[in-house]
XYZ file of C-alpha atoms in Angstrom:
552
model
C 157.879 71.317 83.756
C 155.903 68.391 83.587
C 157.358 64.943 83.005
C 154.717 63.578 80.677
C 156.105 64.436 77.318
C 156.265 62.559 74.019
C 158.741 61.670 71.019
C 157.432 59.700 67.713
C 158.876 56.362 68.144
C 161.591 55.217 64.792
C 161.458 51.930 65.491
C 160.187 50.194 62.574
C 156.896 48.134 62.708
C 155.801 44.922 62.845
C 154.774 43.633 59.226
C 151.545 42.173 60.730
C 148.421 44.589 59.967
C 145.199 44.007 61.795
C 141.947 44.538 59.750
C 140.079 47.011 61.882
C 136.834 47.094 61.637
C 134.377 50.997 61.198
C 132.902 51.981 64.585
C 129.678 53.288 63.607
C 128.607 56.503 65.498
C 125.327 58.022 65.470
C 124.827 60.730 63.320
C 124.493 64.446 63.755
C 120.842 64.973 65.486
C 120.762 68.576 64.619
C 120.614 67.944 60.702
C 120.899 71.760 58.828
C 119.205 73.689 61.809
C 122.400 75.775 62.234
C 122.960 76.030 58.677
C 121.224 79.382 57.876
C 120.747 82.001 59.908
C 117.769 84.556 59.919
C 117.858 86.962 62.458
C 116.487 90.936 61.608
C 119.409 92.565 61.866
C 117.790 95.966 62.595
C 115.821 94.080 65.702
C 119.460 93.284 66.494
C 120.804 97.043 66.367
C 117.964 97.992 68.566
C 118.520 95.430 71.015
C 122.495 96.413 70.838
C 122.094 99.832 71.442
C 120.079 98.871 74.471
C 122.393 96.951 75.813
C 124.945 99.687 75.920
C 122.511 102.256 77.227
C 122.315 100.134 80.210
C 125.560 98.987 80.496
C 126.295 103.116 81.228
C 123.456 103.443 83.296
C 124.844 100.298 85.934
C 128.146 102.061 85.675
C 127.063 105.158 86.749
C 123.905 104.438 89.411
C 124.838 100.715 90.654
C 128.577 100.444 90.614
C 129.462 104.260 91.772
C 126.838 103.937 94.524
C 126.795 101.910 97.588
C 125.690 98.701 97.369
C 126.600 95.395 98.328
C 129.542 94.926 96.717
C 130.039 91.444 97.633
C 126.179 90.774 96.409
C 126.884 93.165 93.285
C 129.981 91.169 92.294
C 128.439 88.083 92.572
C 125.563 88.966 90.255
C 127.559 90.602 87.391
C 129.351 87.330 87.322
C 126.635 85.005 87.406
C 123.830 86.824 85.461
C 126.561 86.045 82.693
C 127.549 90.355 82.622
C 130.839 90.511 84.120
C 132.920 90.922 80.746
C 131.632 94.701 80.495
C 132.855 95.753 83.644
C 136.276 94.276 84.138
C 137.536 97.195 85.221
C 135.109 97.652 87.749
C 134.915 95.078 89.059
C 138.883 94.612 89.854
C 138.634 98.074 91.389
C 135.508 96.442 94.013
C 137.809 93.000 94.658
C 140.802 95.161 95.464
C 138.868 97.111 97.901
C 137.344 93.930 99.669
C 140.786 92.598 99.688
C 142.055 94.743 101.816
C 139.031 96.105 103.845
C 138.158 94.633 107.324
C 135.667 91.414 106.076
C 137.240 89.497 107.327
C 136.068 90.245 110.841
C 132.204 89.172 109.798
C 130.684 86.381 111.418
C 128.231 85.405 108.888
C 129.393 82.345 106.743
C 127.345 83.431 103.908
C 129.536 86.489 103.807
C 132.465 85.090 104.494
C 132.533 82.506 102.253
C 131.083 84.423 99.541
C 134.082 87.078 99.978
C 136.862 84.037 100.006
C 135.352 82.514 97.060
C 135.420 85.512 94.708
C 138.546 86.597 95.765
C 140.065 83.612 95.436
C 138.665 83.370 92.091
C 140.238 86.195 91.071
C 143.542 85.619 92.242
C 143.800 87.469 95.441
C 145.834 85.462 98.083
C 143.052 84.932 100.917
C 143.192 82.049 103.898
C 141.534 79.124 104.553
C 141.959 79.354 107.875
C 139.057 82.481 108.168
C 136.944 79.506 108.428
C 138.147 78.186 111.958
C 136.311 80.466 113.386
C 132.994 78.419 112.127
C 134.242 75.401 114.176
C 133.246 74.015 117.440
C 135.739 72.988 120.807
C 136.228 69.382 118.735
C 137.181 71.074 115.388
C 134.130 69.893 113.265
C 132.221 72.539 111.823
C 129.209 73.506 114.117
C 126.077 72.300 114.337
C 123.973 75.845 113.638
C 125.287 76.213 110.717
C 123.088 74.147 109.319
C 120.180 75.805 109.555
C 121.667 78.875 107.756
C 120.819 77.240 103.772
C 121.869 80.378 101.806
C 125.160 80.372 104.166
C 125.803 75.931 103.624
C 125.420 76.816 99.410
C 127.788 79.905 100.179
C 130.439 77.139 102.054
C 130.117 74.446 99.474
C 130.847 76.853 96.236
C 133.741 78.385 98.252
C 135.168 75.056 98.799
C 135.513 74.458 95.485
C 138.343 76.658 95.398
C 140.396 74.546 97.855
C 144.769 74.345 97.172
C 146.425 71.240 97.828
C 146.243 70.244 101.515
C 144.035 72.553 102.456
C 141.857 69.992 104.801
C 139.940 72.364 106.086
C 138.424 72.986 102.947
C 137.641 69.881 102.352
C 136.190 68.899 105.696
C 134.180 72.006 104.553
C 132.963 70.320 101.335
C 132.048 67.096 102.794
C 129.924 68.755 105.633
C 127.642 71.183 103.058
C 127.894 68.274 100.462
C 125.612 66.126 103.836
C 123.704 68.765 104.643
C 122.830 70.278 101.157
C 121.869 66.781 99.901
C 119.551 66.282 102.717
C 117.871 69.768 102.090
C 117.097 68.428 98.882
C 115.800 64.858 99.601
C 113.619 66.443 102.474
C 112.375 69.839 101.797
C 111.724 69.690 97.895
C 109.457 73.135 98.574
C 112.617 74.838 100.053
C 113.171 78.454 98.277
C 116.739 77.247 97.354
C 116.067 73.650 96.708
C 116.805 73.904 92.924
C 119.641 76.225 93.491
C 121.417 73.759 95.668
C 120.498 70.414 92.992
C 122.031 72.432 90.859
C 125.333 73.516 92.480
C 125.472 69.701 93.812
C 125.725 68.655 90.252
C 127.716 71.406 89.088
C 129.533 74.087 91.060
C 130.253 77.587 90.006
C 134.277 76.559 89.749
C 133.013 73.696 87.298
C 130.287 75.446 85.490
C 130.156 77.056 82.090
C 130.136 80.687 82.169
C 126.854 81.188 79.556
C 125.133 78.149 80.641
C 125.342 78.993 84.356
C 124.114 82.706 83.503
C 120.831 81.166 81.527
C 120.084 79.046 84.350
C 120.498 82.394 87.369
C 118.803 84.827 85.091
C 115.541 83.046 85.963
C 116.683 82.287 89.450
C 117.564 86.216 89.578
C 114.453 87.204 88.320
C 112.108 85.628 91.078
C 114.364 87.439 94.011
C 112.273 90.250 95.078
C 115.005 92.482 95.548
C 116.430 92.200 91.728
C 117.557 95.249 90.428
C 115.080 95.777 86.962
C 117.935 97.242 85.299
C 120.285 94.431 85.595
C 117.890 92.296 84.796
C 116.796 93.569 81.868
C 120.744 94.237 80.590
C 121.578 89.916 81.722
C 118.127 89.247 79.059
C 118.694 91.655 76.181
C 122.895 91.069 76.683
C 122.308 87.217 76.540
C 119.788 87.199 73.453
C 122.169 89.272 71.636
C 125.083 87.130 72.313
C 123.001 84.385 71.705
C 122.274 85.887 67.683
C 126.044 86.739 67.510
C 126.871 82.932 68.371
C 124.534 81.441 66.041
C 125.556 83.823 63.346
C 128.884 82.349 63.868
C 127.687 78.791 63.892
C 126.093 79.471 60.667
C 129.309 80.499 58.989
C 131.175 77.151 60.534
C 128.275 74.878 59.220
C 128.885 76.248 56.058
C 132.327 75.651 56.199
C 132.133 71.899 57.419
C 129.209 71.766 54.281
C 131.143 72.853 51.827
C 134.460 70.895 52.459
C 131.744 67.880 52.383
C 133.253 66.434 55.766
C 130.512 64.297 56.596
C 130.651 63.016 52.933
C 134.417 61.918 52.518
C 134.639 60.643 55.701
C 131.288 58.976 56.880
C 133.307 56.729 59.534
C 133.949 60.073 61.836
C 131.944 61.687 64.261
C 129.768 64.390 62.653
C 129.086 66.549 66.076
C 129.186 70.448 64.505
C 127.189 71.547 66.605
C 128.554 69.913 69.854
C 132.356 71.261 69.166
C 131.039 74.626 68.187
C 128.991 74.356 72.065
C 132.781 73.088 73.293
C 134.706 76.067 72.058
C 131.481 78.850 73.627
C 132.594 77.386 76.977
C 136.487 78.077 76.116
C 135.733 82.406 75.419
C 132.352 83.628 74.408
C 132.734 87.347 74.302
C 132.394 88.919 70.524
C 136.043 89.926 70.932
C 137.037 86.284 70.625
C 134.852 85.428 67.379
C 138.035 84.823 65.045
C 140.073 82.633 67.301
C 136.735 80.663 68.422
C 135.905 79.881 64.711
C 139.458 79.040 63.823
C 139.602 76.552 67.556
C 136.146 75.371 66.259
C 137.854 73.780 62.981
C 140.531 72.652 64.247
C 138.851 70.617 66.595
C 137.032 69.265 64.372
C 139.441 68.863 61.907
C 141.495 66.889 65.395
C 137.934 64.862 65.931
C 138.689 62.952 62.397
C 142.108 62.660 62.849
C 141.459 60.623 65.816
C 138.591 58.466 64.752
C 140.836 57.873 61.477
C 143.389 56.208 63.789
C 140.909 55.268 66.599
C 138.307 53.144 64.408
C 139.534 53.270 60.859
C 143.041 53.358 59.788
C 145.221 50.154 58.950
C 148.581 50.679 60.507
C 150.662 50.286 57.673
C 148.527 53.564 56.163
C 148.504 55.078 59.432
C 152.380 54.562 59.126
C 152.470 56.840 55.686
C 150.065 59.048 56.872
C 151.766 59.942 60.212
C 155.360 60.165 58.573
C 153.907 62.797 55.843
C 152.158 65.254 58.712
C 155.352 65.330 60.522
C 157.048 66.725 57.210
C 153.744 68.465 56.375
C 155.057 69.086 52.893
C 152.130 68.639 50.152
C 154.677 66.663 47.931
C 153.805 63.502 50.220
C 150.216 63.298 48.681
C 151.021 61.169 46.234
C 152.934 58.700 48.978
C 149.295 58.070 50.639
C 146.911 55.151 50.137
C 144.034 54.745 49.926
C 141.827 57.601 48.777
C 140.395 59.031 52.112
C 143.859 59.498 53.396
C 144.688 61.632 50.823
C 141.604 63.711 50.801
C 142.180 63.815 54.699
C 145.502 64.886 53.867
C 144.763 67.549 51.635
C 142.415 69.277 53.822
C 144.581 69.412 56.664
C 147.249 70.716 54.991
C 144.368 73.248 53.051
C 142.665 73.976 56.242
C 145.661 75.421 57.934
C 146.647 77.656 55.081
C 143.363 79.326 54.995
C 143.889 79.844 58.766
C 146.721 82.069 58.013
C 145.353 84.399 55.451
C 143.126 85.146 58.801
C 146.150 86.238 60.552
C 148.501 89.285 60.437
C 152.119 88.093 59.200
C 153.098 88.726 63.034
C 150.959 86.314 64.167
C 151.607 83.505 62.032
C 154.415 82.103 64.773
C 151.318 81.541 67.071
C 150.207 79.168 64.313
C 153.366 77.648 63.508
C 153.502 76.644 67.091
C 149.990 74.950 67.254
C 151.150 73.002 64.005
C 153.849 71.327 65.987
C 151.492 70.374 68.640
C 149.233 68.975 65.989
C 152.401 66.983 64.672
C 152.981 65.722 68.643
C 149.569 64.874 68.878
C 149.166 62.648 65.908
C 152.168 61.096 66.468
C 150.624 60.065 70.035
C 147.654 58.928 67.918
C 149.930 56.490 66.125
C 151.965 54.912 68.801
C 148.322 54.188 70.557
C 147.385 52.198 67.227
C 151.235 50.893 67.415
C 149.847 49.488 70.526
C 146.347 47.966 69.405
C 148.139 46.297 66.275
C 150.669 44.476 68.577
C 148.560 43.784 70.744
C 150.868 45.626 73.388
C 149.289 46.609 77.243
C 151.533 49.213 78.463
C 152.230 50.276 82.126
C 150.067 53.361 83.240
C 152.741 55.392 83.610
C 154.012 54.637 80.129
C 150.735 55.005 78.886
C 150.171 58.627 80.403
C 153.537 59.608 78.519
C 151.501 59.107 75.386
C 147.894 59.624 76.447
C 149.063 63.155 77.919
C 149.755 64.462 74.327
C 146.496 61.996 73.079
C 144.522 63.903 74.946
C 144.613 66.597 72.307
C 143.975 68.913 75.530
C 147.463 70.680 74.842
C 146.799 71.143 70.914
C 143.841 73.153 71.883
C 144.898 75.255 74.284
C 147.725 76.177 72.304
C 145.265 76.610 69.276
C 142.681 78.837 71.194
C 145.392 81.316 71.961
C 146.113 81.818 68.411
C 143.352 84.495 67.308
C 143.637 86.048 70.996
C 145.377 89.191 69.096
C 148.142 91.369 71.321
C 147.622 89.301 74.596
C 149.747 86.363 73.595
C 153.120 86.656 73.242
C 156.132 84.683 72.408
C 156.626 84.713 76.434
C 153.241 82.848 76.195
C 154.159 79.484 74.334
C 157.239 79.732 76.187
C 155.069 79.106 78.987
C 153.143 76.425 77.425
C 155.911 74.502 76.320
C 157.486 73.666 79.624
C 153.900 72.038 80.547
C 153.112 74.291 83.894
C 151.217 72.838 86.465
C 147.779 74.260 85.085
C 148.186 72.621 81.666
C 149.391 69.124 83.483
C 147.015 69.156 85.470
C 144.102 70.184 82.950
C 145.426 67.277 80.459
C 145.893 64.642 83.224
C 142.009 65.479 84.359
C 141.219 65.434 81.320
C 142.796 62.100 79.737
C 141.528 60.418 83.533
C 137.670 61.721 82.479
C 137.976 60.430 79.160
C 138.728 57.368 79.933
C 136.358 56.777 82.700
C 133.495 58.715 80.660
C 134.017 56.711 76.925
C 134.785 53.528 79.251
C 131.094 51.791 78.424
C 131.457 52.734 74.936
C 135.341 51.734 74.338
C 134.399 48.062 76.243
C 132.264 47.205 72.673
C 134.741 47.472 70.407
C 138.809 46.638 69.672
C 140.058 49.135 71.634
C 143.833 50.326 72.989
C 143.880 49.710 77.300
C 142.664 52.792 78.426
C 144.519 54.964 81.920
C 141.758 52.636 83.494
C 142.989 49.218 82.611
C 146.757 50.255 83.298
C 145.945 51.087 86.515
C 144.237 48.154 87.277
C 147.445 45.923 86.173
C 149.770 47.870 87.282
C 148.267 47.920 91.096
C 146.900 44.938 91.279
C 143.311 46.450 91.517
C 139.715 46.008 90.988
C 137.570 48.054 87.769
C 136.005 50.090 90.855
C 139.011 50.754 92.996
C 140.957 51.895 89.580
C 137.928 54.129 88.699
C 137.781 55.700 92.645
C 141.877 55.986 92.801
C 141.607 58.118 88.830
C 139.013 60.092 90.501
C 140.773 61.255 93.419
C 143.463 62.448 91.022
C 141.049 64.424 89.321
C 140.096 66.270 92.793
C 143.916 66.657 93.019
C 143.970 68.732 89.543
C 141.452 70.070 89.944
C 143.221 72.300 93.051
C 146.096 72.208 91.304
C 144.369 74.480 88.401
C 143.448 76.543 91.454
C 146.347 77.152 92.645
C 148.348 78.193 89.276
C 145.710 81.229 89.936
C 147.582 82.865 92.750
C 148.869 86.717 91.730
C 150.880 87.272 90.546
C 150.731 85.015 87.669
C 153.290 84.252 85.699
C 150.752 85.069 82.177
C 148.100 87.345 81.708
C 144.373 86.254 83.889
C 142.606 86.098 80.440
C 145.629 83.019 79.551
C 144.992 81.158 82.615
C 141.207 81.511 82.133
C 141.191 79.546 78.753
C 143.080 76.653 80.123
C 140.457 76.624 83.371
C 137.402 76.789 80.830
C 138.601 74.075 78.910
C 138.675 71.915 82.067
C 135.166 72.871 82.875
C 133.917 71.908 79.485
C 135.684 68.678 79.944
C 134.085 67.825 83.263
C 130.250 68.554 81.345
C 131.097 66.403 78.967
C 132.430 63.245 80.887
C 131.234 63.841 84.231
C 129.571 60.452 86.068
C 131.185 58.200 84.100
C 129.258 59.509 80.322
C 130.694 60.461 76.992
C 128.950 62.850 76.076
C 130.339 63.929 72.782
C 130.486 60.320 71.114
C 126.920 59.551 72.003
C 124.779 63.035 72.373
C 122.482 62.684 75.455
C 119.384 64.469 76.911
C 121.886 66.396 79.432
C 124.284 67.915 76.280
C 120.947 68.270 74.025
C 119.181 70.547 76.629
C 122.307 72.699 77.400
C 123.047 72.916 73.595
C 118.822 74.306 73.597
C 119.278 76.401 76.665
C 122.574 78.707 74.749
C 122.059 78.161 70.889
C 118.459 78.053 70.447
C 115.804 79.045 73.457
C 116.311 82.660 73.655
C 114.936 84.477 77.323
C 111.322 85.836 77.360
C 112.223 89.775 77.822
């Protein structure tokens, strides 16, 4: 169980209150675009019914034949198709996990066998990659001239366990080499491939974006199979309608409950949490639990700039005392206006969530209430903090920043319209904090900080994970940033790890919690925020999934 865990403080506050003053954030830049939706819905049918033509046809003349499997597996995956042949494809990784691979020389192969095992769960060692060293234990010299085989190495590293060094001596020597690929032979076949795995690896990559981006890269290999190809276009175009549909339905809802209206001080980014929660579960069996994630996120994206760059902390006080008894008899208690209307919908909000559910499924709910409840009560001790003008330790500050985060609030949320799959057993499992969730939220609260950093410097603002470090050790800005880092490479293998079968949840549980991560590290990689101030990067990824559909 992880030791980061928090309790609402009782101690009574000072009577001092501290004027804070509205952070103003951009508003939304997609205006209505999502707002309607006009798709023919007999164009759709078509293109549906094509789809599952040729999702028989691969099952019967690619995956029954004998192809590469190692190739084959690795394309269904990242052309973006792998959720229609689950089955199949854990039928081809159990074969390769216990066939003779392992006995290949070629590091493309090799690593490309590790990684999607590993991936997957299978228990496969590091040490098959000895062999690739020379009589002084560096990794040898010819390898570098084998490009496709260096990409292979770097995206297997990625999958590296805690003190695996070998793996990481492996990272560092195709991180060199790639980079210098790039910088010196910009006409190289792969150069683009390898930018883009240097910015983002497959382990760190969202699963639609990454499969808009390979469809084209697929397309140009001469040995493509047409049929695949054409299933990845047609199966991404009509996932593409099906999310904007969706979309469409959550504007509405955020329209009608006149969000931006009663509370113009928040963050109106739609659009960007609906994007957030695609790169959580995609597939059409998810829509209900992705819309009902979708609002409360953004329902928890108020809630935090109400206490973040609004509230007074005598209100905050009243406010945070009535969610904890969530009882609609406090209304009245609440001052001013907007805290009451803020009130009301929350309380609203979650009652039209459970008409959505089946009576037995209402305990999933009641669950992600309480972690609501723990996370606004981390929300107020923060503001406790800025109106005393209090600078806690950093490891006093992770024991409220962990639950802050909001990071454990959504995962339990986005397992609540996941039907059958989650269990009692399930939150049980969440709510002794296993090493995946820890280390998700720590990676998490430790990009946050680092990404918003710029943007938190302008205005009053709590000490961030950043600052406590830097008191606490005696350290520079730089040294803080570079230490928070390295414990963000430490989660992130960590997460990997928690992978190993057999796990103690379903795959599909363990999958959410890893997606989350991934959409975390898009969002405030290199030091950006992406969410409170929209950039080019989020605006063309938001294009490439929601609105550019694929040339068929």
């Amino acid at each position: 169980m992880n030791q980061y865990f928090y309790v609402l403080a009782s101690s009574q506050l000072c009577d001092k209150i501290i004027a804070r003053p509205t952070t103003k954030f951009h508003p939304s830049i997609w205006g209505d675009r999502f707002l309607h939706y006009n798709i023919s819905e007999q164009d759709l049918v078509c293109k549906q019914e094509r789809v599952e033509e040729l999702i028989q046809v691969v099952k019967k003349e690619i995956l029954s034949s004998n192809h590469d499997q190692l190739k084959l597996i690795d394309n269904l995956q990242r052309l973006g198709l792998s959720y229609h042949f689950e089955s199949e494809i854990e039928k081809l990784l159990e074969q390769l996990s216990i066939g003779t691979h392992h006995q290949n020389n070629n590091i493309h192969d090799v690593s490309l066998r590790f990684r999607l095992l590993r991936q997957s769960g299978f228990k496969v060692s590091s040490s098959i990659f000895e062999k690739f060293k020379d009589e002084k234990g560096n990794f040898k010299e010819s390898l570098i001239t084998d490009v496709s085989g260096l990409l292979s190495l770097y995206e297997a590293s990625h999958l590296s366990y805690v003190g695996e060094s070998i793996l990481d001596e492996a990272l560092a020597f195709t991180t060199t080499h790639l980079k210098a690929i790039v910088a010196n032979s910009k006409n190289h076949p792969l150069s683009h491939q390898i930018s883009i795995a240097l910015e983002r690896p497959l382990r760190k990559t969202i699963e639609r974006l990454h499969a808009r981006f390979y469809i084209s890269i697929y397309e140009k290999d001469a040995s493509h199979n047409k049929l695949l190809l054409e299933l990845a276009k047609l199966d991404f175009n009509v996932l593409q309608c099906f999310h904007k549909k969706e979309l469409s339905e959550i504007m509405r809802w955020w329209k009608e409950h006149e969000f931006v209206k009663k509370f113009p001080f928040a963050r109106d980014r739609m659009v960007e949490l609906y994007f957030w929660i695609l790169g959580v579960y995609y597939e059409p069996k998810y829509s209900r639990a992705r819309k009902l994630l979708t609002k409360v996120i953004a329902l928890t994206s108020i809630t935090g700039d109400t206490y973040d760059a609004y509230g007074t902390i005598d209100k905050l006080e009243l406010l945070t005392k009535a969610i904890q008894r969530w009882d609609i008899n406090c209304l009245d208690k609440l001052e001013p206006e907007y805290l009451k209307t803020y009130y009301k919908v929350m309380l609203d909000s979650y009652e039209e969530f459970e008409k959505e559910l089946k009576k037995e499924e209402l305990y999933k709910l009641e669950y992600a209430k309480e972690e609501m409840k723990r996370t606004i009560g981390g929300y107020f001790e923060e503001a406790r903090w800025l109106n005393e003008g209090y600078f806690p330790s950093f490891d006093e500050h992770l024991r409220v920043s962990y639950v802050s985060s909001a990071n454990v609030l959504l995962i339990a949320t986005s397992f609540v319209g996941m039907h059958d799959i989650v269990t009692h057993e399930t939150l049980d499992w969440l709510s002794k904090h296993p090493n995946i969730v820890s280390a998700s939220t720590l990676l998490s609260r430790f990009m946050d900080d680092i990404g918003s950093r710029k943007f938190e410097q302008e205005r009053n603002h709590i000490p961030s994970t950043v600052d406590c470090y830097m008191k606490q050790y005696g350290v520079s800005e730089e040294e803080a940033i570079k230490e928070l880092n390295k414990k963000v490479v430490t989660h992130w293998k960590e997460i990997n790890e928690d992978f190993i079968r057999p796990t103690v949840v379903p795959f599909p549980i363990l999958v959410r919690v890893l997606n989350f991560t991934k959409v975390i590290d898009l969002f405030y990689k290199e030091g950006d925020d992406q969410y409170t101030r929209v950039g080019k990067a989020l605006k063309e990824s938001i294009d490439a999934l929601l609105i550019d559909s694929i040339p068929l």
